[in-house]
XYZ file of C-alpha atoms in Angstrom:
558
model
C 0.979 87.096 13.289
C 2.667 84.079 14.825
C 2.100 80.743 13.115
C 2.824 77.288 14.551
C 3.371 74.278 12.360
C 2.497 70.624 12.923
C 2.127 67.390 10.907
C -0.669 64.886 10.760
C 0.956 61.408 10.820
C -1.100 58.799 9.077
C -0.481 55.223 8.118
C -2.686 52.431 6.690
C -5.028 51.049 9.320
C -4.202 53.684 11.899
C -5.985 56.929 12.879
C -4.060 60.120 12.104
C -2.297 61.866 14.979
C -1.174 65.428 15.350
C 2.527 66.102 16.022
C 3.730 69.708 16.674
C 6.918 70.851 15.107
C 8.241 72.774 18.121
C 11.961 72.203 17.949
C 14.412 73.890 15.605
C 15.171 70.481 14.131
C 12.694 67.510 14.199
C 14.263 64.164 13.296
C 12.145 61.343 11.908
C 12.963 57.624 11.596
C 12.510 54.146 12.928
C 14.789 54.595 15.888
C 13.202 55.627 19.230
C 15.936 58.218 19.578
C 14.219 60.384 16.951
C 11.956 63.334 17.856
C 9.214 61.598 15.835
C 9.799 57.851 15.948
C 7.674 55.817 13.457
C 7.512 52.019 13.582
C 7.672 51.177 9.933
C 10.159 48.717 8.505
C 10.402 50.757 5.354
C 11.981 53.626 7.258
C 15.675 53.928 8.048
C 16.750 54.424 11.662
C 17.551 58.106 10.897
C 15.385 58.749 7.821
C 14.688 62.504 7.447
C 14.434 65.739 9.304
C 12.485 68.973 9.210
C 14.457 72.142 9.955
C 13.231 75.684 10.852
C 15.105 78.306 8.773
C 16.030 81.789 9.955
C 12.776 83.295 8.554
C 10.457 80.886 10.497
C 9.855 78.664 7.454
C 10.504 74.913 7.289
C 12.745 72.770 5.168
C 12.622 68.949 4.753
C 15.754 66.966 4.213
C 16.369 63.291 3.537
C 19.163 61.789 5.659
C 20.420 59.298 3.153
C 17.535 56.853 3.688
C 17.405 53.567 1.848
C 13.872 53.992 0.520
C 13.924 57.816 0.141
C 11.734 60.658 1.267
C 9.023 62.040 -1.074
C 7.554 65.602 -1.133
C 4.143 65.788 -2.870
C 5.109 62.637 -4.843
C 8.619 63.659 -5.865
C 11.700 61.999 -4.321
C 13.936 64.445 -2.458
C 17.405 64.935 -3.854
C 18.203 68.158 -1.935
C 16.537 69.915 0.962
C 13.197 71.516 0.000
C 11.100 74.260 1.574
C 7.726 73.347 2.941
C 4.360 75.046 3.018
C 1.057 74.257 4.589
C -0.695 71.437 2.809
C 2.468 69.702 1.635
C 2.669 65.908 2.008
C 5.844 64.071 3.010
C 5.875 60.321 2.341
C 8.257 57.946 4.081
C 7.659 54.302 3.515
C 3.995 53.684 4.147
C 3.552 56.801 6.272
C 2.359 60.184 5.211
C 3.064 63.481 7.018
C 0.749 66.324 6.052
C 2.072 69.747 7.075
C -0.428 72.218 8.517
C -0.196 75.506 10.331
C -2.429 77.523 12.639
C -2.371 80.900 14.294
C -1.441 81.327 17.968
C -4.511 83.624 18.375
C -6.425 82.708 21.539
C -10.183 82.459 21.961
C -11.933 83.948 24.927
C -15.610 83.648 25.925
C -16.490 86.534 28.049
C -19.437 87.417 30.254
C -21.975 90.088 29.051
C -25.201 91.588 30.111
C -28.713 90.682 29.069
C -27.997 91.647 25.455
C -30.522 92.978 23.072
C -30.190 91.740 19.461
C -31.336 94.759 17.466
C -28.673 94.394 14.825
C -28.779 90.672 14.735
C -30.584 88.189 12.598
C -31.222 84.851 14.402
C -32.662 81.846 12.652
C -32.999 78.258 13.828
C -30.417 76.074 12.070
C -33.151 73.749 10.832
C -34.942 76.685 9.141
C -31.677 77.764 7.460
C -31.020 74.210 6.158
C -34.569 74.007 4.652
C -34.052 77.390 2.949
C -30.718 76.228 1.515
C -32.468 73.229 -0.092
C -35.478 75.194 -1.296
C -33.529 77.874 -3.197
C -33.030 75.867 -6.285
C -35.392 77.684 -8.661
C -33.587 78.227 -11.980
C -35.538 81.492 -12.392
C -33.442 83.119 -9.697
C -31.283 86.142 -10.675
C -27.984 85.030 -12.337
C -25.845 86.336 -9.465
C -27.918 84.697 -6.808
C -28.085 81.426 -8.724
C -24.283 81.490 -9.183
C -23.787 81.965 -5.422
C -26.201 79.098 -4.772
C -24.366 76.738 -7.182
C -21.068 77.674 -5.530
C -22.537 76.957 -2.089
C -23.737 73.550 -3.170
C -20.313 72.806 -4.599
C -18.581 73.611 -1.352
C -21.081 71.565 0.684
C -20.632 68.712 -1.670
C -16.832 68.797 -1.342
C -17.107 68.672 2.460
C -19.623 65.834 2.225
C -17.190 63.874 0.076
C -14.547 64.359 2.857
C -16.884 62.490 5.175
C -16.308 59.362 3.057
C -12.538 59.501 3.708
C -10.963 57.977 6.776
C -9.756 61.333 8.254
C -9.556 62.577 11.827
C -11.771 65.189 13.329
C -8.816 67.580 13.426
C -8.198 67.138 9.634
C -11.874 67.625 8.923
C -12.035 70.871 10.998
C -9.022 72.133 9.041
C -10.713 71.257 5.729
C -13.881 72.988 6.930
C -12.028 76.153 7.787
C -10.226 76.013 4.386
C -13.550 75.972 2.623
C -15.067 78.716 4.804
C -12.092 81.052 4.091
C -12.198 80.134 0.375
C -15.879 80.984 -0.075
C -16.848 83.540 2.590
C -13.419 85.233 2.784
C -13.606 86.198 6.468
C -10.760 87.877 8.377
C -10.865 85.528 11.342
C -12.530 82.244 12.172
C -12.708 79.633 14.948
C -14.364 76.273 15.460
C -15.195 75.435 19.066
C -15.970 71.812 19.938
C -17.722 70.669 23.125
C -15.458 68.531 25.293
C -16.932 65.069 26.092
C -15.259 65.133 29.534
C -15.946 68.656 30.767
C -18.669 69.848 28.396
C -16.677 73.063 27.822
C -16.188 74.603 24.415
C -12.575 74.121 23.292
C -10.970 75.674 20.249
C -10.349 73.060 17.535
C -9.226 75.363 14.717
C -8.306 79.061 14.864
C -7.623 80.912 11.553
C -6.562 84.508 10.915
C -6.170 85.833 7.377
C -2.889 86.974 6.084
C -1.991 90.473 7.299
C -4.576 90.520 10.070
C -3.765 91.108 13.779
C -3.341 88.039 15.918
C -5.218 89.608 18.825
C -7.489 87.366 20.860
C -10.851 86.407 19.452
C -13.414 87.505 22.071
C -16.872 86.009 22.004
C -19.787 87.092 24.117
C -21.439 84.503 26.203
C -24.719 85.776 24.853
C -23.630 85.018 21.332
C -22.425 81.581 22.346
C -25.671 80.809 24.224
C -27.768 81.834 21.184
C -25.857 79.522 18.898
C -25.177 76.532 21.088
C -28.041 76.403 23.542
C -30.822 77.791 21.376
C -29.399 76.312 18.124
C -29.672 79.503 16.154
C -27.575 80.630 13.263
C -26.548 84.216 13.835
C -25.543 87.099 11.600
C -24.552 90.593 12.715
C -24.993 92.597 9.521
C -22.962 95.704 10.187
C -21.923 96.504 13.740
C -20.346 99.842 12.826
C -23.915 101.252 12.456
C -25.177 99.672 15.664
C -27.738 101.482 17.902
C -26.480 100.679 21.387
C -26.717 96.905 20.999
C -24.964 95.287 23.955
C -24.066 92.132 22.043
C -22.411 94.225 19.377
C -20.619 96.667 21.709
C -17.570 94.465 22.452
C -17.491 93.411 18.868
C -17.486 96.937 17.458
C -14.725 97.924 19.893
C -12.662 95.245 18.321
C -13.041 96.841 14.899
C -15.326 94.145 13.611
C -17.872 94.941 10.946
C -19.812 91.749 10.460
C -20.166 88.338 12.220
C -21.476 84.902 11.324
C -21.954 82.042 13.766
C -23.665 78.658 13.378
C -24.125 75.599 15.543
C -22.442 72.330 14.662
C -25.642 70.437 14.995
C -26.799 67.023 13.833
C -30.012 65.250 14.726
C -30.684 67.712 17.519
C -27.325 67.483 19.197
C -24.938 70.460 19.229
C -21.263 69.475 19.365
C -19.858 72.931 18.996
C -20.010 76.145 16.847
C -18.223 77.876 14.044
C -17.605 81.633 14.178
C -16.202 84.011 11.514
C -15.902 87.793 11.373
C -14.774 90.529 8.991
C -13.063 93.780 9.963
C -14.287 97.285 9.271
C -13.559 98.273 5.690
C -13.931 94.655 4.502
C -17.035 92.835 3.293
C -20.264 92.473 5.249
C -21.890 89.070 5.402
C -25.294 88.328 4.009
C -28.092 85.822 4.991
C -27.013 83.590 2.120
C -23.608 83.326 3.775
C -25.244 82.262 7.008
C -27.125 79.553 5.161
C -23.945 78.224 3.638
C -22.077 78.330 6.947
C -24.938 76.473 8.629
C -24.952 73.772 5.946
C -21.211 73.274 6.322
C -21.507 73.112 10.102
C -24.290 70.533 9.860
C -22.219 68.330 7.584
C -19.165 68.598 9.845
C -21.232 67.838 12.969
C -22.375 64.515 11.421
C -18.729 63.413 10.958
C -17.765 64.549 14.493
C -20.629 62.546 16.017
C -19.660 59.523 13.937
C -16.008 59.870 14.886
C -16.857 60.205 18.572
C -19.109 57.096 18.415
C -16.249 55.167 16.805
C -13.861 56.438 19.419
C -16.255 55.345 22.206
C -16.576 51.923 20.551
C -12.779 51.632 20.320
C -12.366 52.672 23.920
C -14.962 50.100 25.035
C -13.248 47.437 22.934
C -9.881 48.336 24.544
C -11.421 48.291 27.971
C -12.990 44.835 27.195
C -9.589 43.577 26.259
C -8.040 44.977 29.387
C -10.700 43.370 31.607
C -10.139 40.073 29.789
C -6.458 40.327 30.410
C -6.977 41.161 34.061
C -9.453 38.280 34.421
C -6.862 35.927 32.791
C -4.162 37.189 35.127
C -6.463 36.718 38.166
C -7.596 33.209 37.256
C -4.082 32.027 36.533
C -2.917 33.071 40.011
C -5.693 31.355 41.940
C -5.208 27.716 42.975
C -6.987 25.143 40.731
C -7.851 23.122 43.885
C -7.180 23.248 47.604
C -4.621 20.846 49.115
C -5.770 17.567 50.616
C -5.264 17.388 54.349
C -6.489 14.284 56.290
C -9.114 15.294 58.811
C -9.899 18.699 57.127
C -12.023 19.958 54.291
C -10.695 23.079 52.506
C -12.549 25.096 49.855
C -11.756 28.269 47.927
C -13.547 30.027 45.093
C -13.727 33.209 43.118
C -17.005 34.073 41.329
C -16.439 36.841 38.822
C -18.529 39.920 38.628
C -19.005 41.934 35.411
C -15.969 43.941 36.364
C -12.587 42.478 37.159
C -11.458 43.045 40.736
C -8.281 42.316 42.607
C -9.649 39.556 44.752
C -7.208 36.828 45.691
C -7.170 33.617 47.698
C -4.569 30.968 48.132
C -3.474 27.866 50.013
C 0.248 27.082 50.581
C 1.611 24.034 52.456
C 4.862 24.576 54.428
C 7.730 22.194 54.797
C 6.904 21.740 58.568
C 3.450 20.395 57.700
C 1.593 23.557 58.517
C -0.633 25.182 55.889
C -1.253 28.809 54.998
C -4.646 30.028 53.835
C -5.021 33.634 52.539
C -7.642 35.847 51.167
C -7.098 39.421 49.916
C -8.905 42.255 48.097
C -6.936 44.871 46.156
C -8.714 48.168 46.020
C -9.950 49.196 42.568
C -10.774 47.244 39.494
C -9.124 46.445 36.189
C -5.658 45.558 35.102
C -3.868 47.563 37.748
C -5.321 45.672 40.785
C -4.876 42.398 38.941
C -1.123 43.138 38.421
C -0.803 44.167 42.057
C -2.459 40.970 43.111
C 0.156 39.092 41.054
C 2.903 40.991 42.980
C 1.218 39.999 46.244
C 1.081 36.281 45.227
C 4.738 36.276 44.076
C 5.917 37.754 47.382
C 3.697 35.454 49.425
C 4.987 32.310 47.658
C 8.526 33.490 47.957
C 8.435 33.769 51.821
C 5.963 30.922 52.525
C 8.705 28.334 53.158
C 10.626 30.552 55.671
C 8.301 29.430 58.526
C 7.876 33.001 59.894
C 4.925 33.982 62.113
C 1.831 35.261 60.324
C 2.205 38.777 61.836
C 5.787 39.051 60.488
C 4.755 37.628 57.092
C 1.988 40.262 56.862
C 4.359 43.095 57.743
C 6.864 41.912 55.067
C 4.065 41.820 52.473
C 2.912 45.309 53.465
C 6.411 46.770 52.892
C 6.931 44.917 49.689
C 3.609 46.041 48.192
C 4.201 49.629 49.316
C 7.337 49.747 47.169
C 5.421 48.678 44.092
C 2.406 50.860 44.213
C 1.276 54.448 44.758
C -0.271 55.898 47.980
C -3.806 55.381 46.603
C -3.468 51.600 46.396
C -3.785 49.183 49.266
C -4.792 45.556 49.923
C -6.969 44.128 52.681
C -5.487 40.804 53.723
C -6.335 37.879 56.012
C -3.608 35.305 56.613
C -4.239 31.996 58.460
C -1.725 29.410 59.538
C -3.223 26.011 60.356
C -1.340 23.237 62.214
C -3.308 20.151 61.057
C -1.849 17.988 63.831
C -3.439 20.038 66.602
C -6.051 22.192 64.993
C -4.254 25.293 66.287
C -4.795 28.349 64.069
C -2.760 31.566 64.120
C -4.115 34.478 62.077
C -3.541 38.139 61.200
C -6.297 40.307 59.840
C -4.841 43.367 57.944
C -7.948 45.586 57.440
C -10.005 42.806 55.920
C -13.598 41.847 56.613
C -14.065 40.020 59.943
C -13.578 36.263 59.655
C -16.264 34.066 61.000
C -15.679 30.985 63.141
C -18.640 28.646 63.202
C -18.415 26.302 66.154
C -19.999 22.870 66.120
C -22.623 23.941 68.613
C -23.885 26.680 66.254
C -22.183 29.620 68.086
C -20.306 32.224 66.027
C -17.073 34.148 66.807
C -15.935 37.223 64.835
C -12.226 37.418 63.988
C -11.568 41.186 63.876
C -8.742 43.252 62.398
C -5.221 43.604 63.772
C -4.284 46.680 61.735
C -4.611 48.613 58.550
C -4.555 47.176 55.036
C -1.254 46.329 53.384
C 0.817 49.225 52.018
C -1.009 51.995 53.828
C 1.574 52.261 56.644
C 4.572 50.052 55.767
C 6.815 49.285 58.669
C 4.038 49.326 61.241
C 3.974 45.902 62.998
C 0.831 43.700 62.916
C -0.551 41.692 65.732
C -2.020 38.142 65.586
C -4.505 35.965 67.427
C -4.896 32.195 67.952
C -7.808 29.709 68.332
C -8.198 26.003 68.006
C -10.317 24.527 65.276
C -12.253 21.736 67.003
C -13.975 18.756 65.308
C -16.933 20.065 63.291
C -15.806 23.707 63.525
C -15.741 25.852 60.316
C -13.678 28.946 59.490
C -15.206 31.159 56.809
C -13.291 34.117 55.103
C -14.822 36.207 52.341
C -14.419 39.474 50.427
C -16.816 42.398 50.479
C -18.319 41.306 47.185
C -20.345 38.906 49.392
C -21.633 41.291 52.078
C -22.012 44.243 49.639
C -24.128 42.426 47.081
C -27.082 44.688 46.332
C -30.713 43.986 45.667
C -32.577 46.100 43.105
C -33.595 48.610 45.833
C -29.988 49.059 46.950
C -30.138 46.883 50.042
C -26.908 45.106 50.817
C -26.756 41.416 51.750
C -24.811 42.554 54.797
C -22.683 41.004 57.556
C -25.565 40.207 59.913
C -27.334 38.197 57.256
C -24.086 36.309 56.418
C -23.715 35.375 60.029
C -27.336 34.329 60.221
C -26.806 32.185 57.093
C -23.671 30.474 58.509
C -25.370 29.803 61.726
C -27.649 27.377 59.951
C -24.830 25.458 58.233
C -23.517 23.376 61.134
C -22.430 19.866 59.976
C -22.304 20.733 56.236
C -19.323 20.387 53.968
C -17.647 23.671 52.773
C -18.542 22.973 49.134
C -22.176 22.536 50.026
C -22.130 25.752 52.084
C -20.499 27.625 49.258
C -23.108 26.492 46.768
C -25.979 27.522 49.147
C -24.425 30.878 49.867
C -23.926 31.778 46.200
C -27.448 30.737 45.448
C -28.824 32.898 48.287
C -26.749 35.901 46.978
C -28.335 35.429 43.524
C -31.767 35.331 45.089
C -30.972 38.471 47.031
C -29.721 40.322 43.960
C -32.760 39.385 41.841
C -30.861 39.880 38.667
C -29.036 43.051 39.781
C -25.401 42.870 38.453
C -22.786 42.103 41.151
C -20.409 45.056 41.376
C -17.549 43.027 42.843
C -16.259 39.420 42.857
C -17.447 37.008 45.447
C -14.475 35.186 46.901
C -14.668 32.607 49.678
C -12.225 30.525 51.705
C -13.465 27.928 54.142
C -11.650 25.427 56.365
C -13.564 22.757 58.315
C -12.230 20.172 60.670
C -14.230 16.981 60.105
C -15.992 15.513 63.063
C -14.456 12.451 64.676
C -15.706 9.196 63.132
């Protein structure tokens, strides 16, 4: 039987993590050059090592560390052999050595199996029976077994009070099962939160037993997991053509126990044990004990998963807060003041952080850039990509290059800093305040809207694909003149894609209709009215994306 070793690394205030001992020599210390680097000031840079000997065993050795290496509380003076369950202490860190079999678990299809040889009982019924069998008038042997069962359940319950990982708890659970029920093989399968598949968490094979695969019938798994039944096959060697037992008997198995890991109606996995022909046969009392242990373990697993989900949410909230901070620091506090013009830009945050960006940048020749962009995706990644866009834009803004060339440069720069699944829609405007002439390039962004002083509207469509999709491909540009009283409005899709409770988008036609009624109004007034109209449209529905606006209006002649 092949055995693999690993250590659980635990430190105060940190969840234990599992580290496999796969190499012939595993070095441990503070330096990142170690196989197992540990950030603890009490550790030396090269503190200790674990070495595999010629027989497949392990030896731990201190490497002349300042604060020493301790094995089960005793300071190491010379290399010492290790066994499963040993604890190695280095500074404030504990390494607990564990081992497991390389036996694989397979869930195989079967027919519509009869269950002639099988006792099935609902796990709730088994738990009630376990609590009810406390009559002191029971036969001495039965009472002794009951007391032993209660002791084991109590020990596992006490483990719930400790801050241990699910992996450690599953190992402890299997220790207790093998100690009391003495099976030949055992496995705990846990349901994956991502795929819903049953994944082996612990596999155990008794000393001297074959490391052949553990094969479980789909029928058996369904009875335990889906129907929440505890299951016992009393003696498969005397079966009477039972389909469920056929594959088991062919494997030389005499008796089987299986129980759901169930707590408050939710099944998070199952535990399975068996014994070979010639060994002991399980009894119904054994199934009650296994079900009780499984129930206690399931409570811990659920609690651990809830804590993990809470920690993940907390981490996600921190990342969104960081992304929001990055985003807000990159946006201009106020637009530049240009005589004869009114400029306005804003970003109204949604519940999720997006990669929306807007900017104004005055050039040395008196012309002014205005830009708006939307990085695909949400979270820290898009926010960082937005920061890269801003840095490149500011670096080249003083070079007085045409907007099409500037857009092409930005596309190439962004493509070098991101993967093929990231891109940025971008709209760049260059205003000459002296004449009102505007040159613009639209790189896959929403159409800009030019509101003329007579109430007519002109759409400013795209000149090419978003930034970073096809770097090196040139962009075009267009021109128009912003006359007195004219308004240019740029926006991100958080405006047009704002949803009502029934899923209806605000939409581009409605935005144009809204702007058509804003002739003569200042950009700040228009922005306030538009955001209010979006809120009324959403009727309390959360906004899925930021609402970002840029407006430039040439004031009417006095």
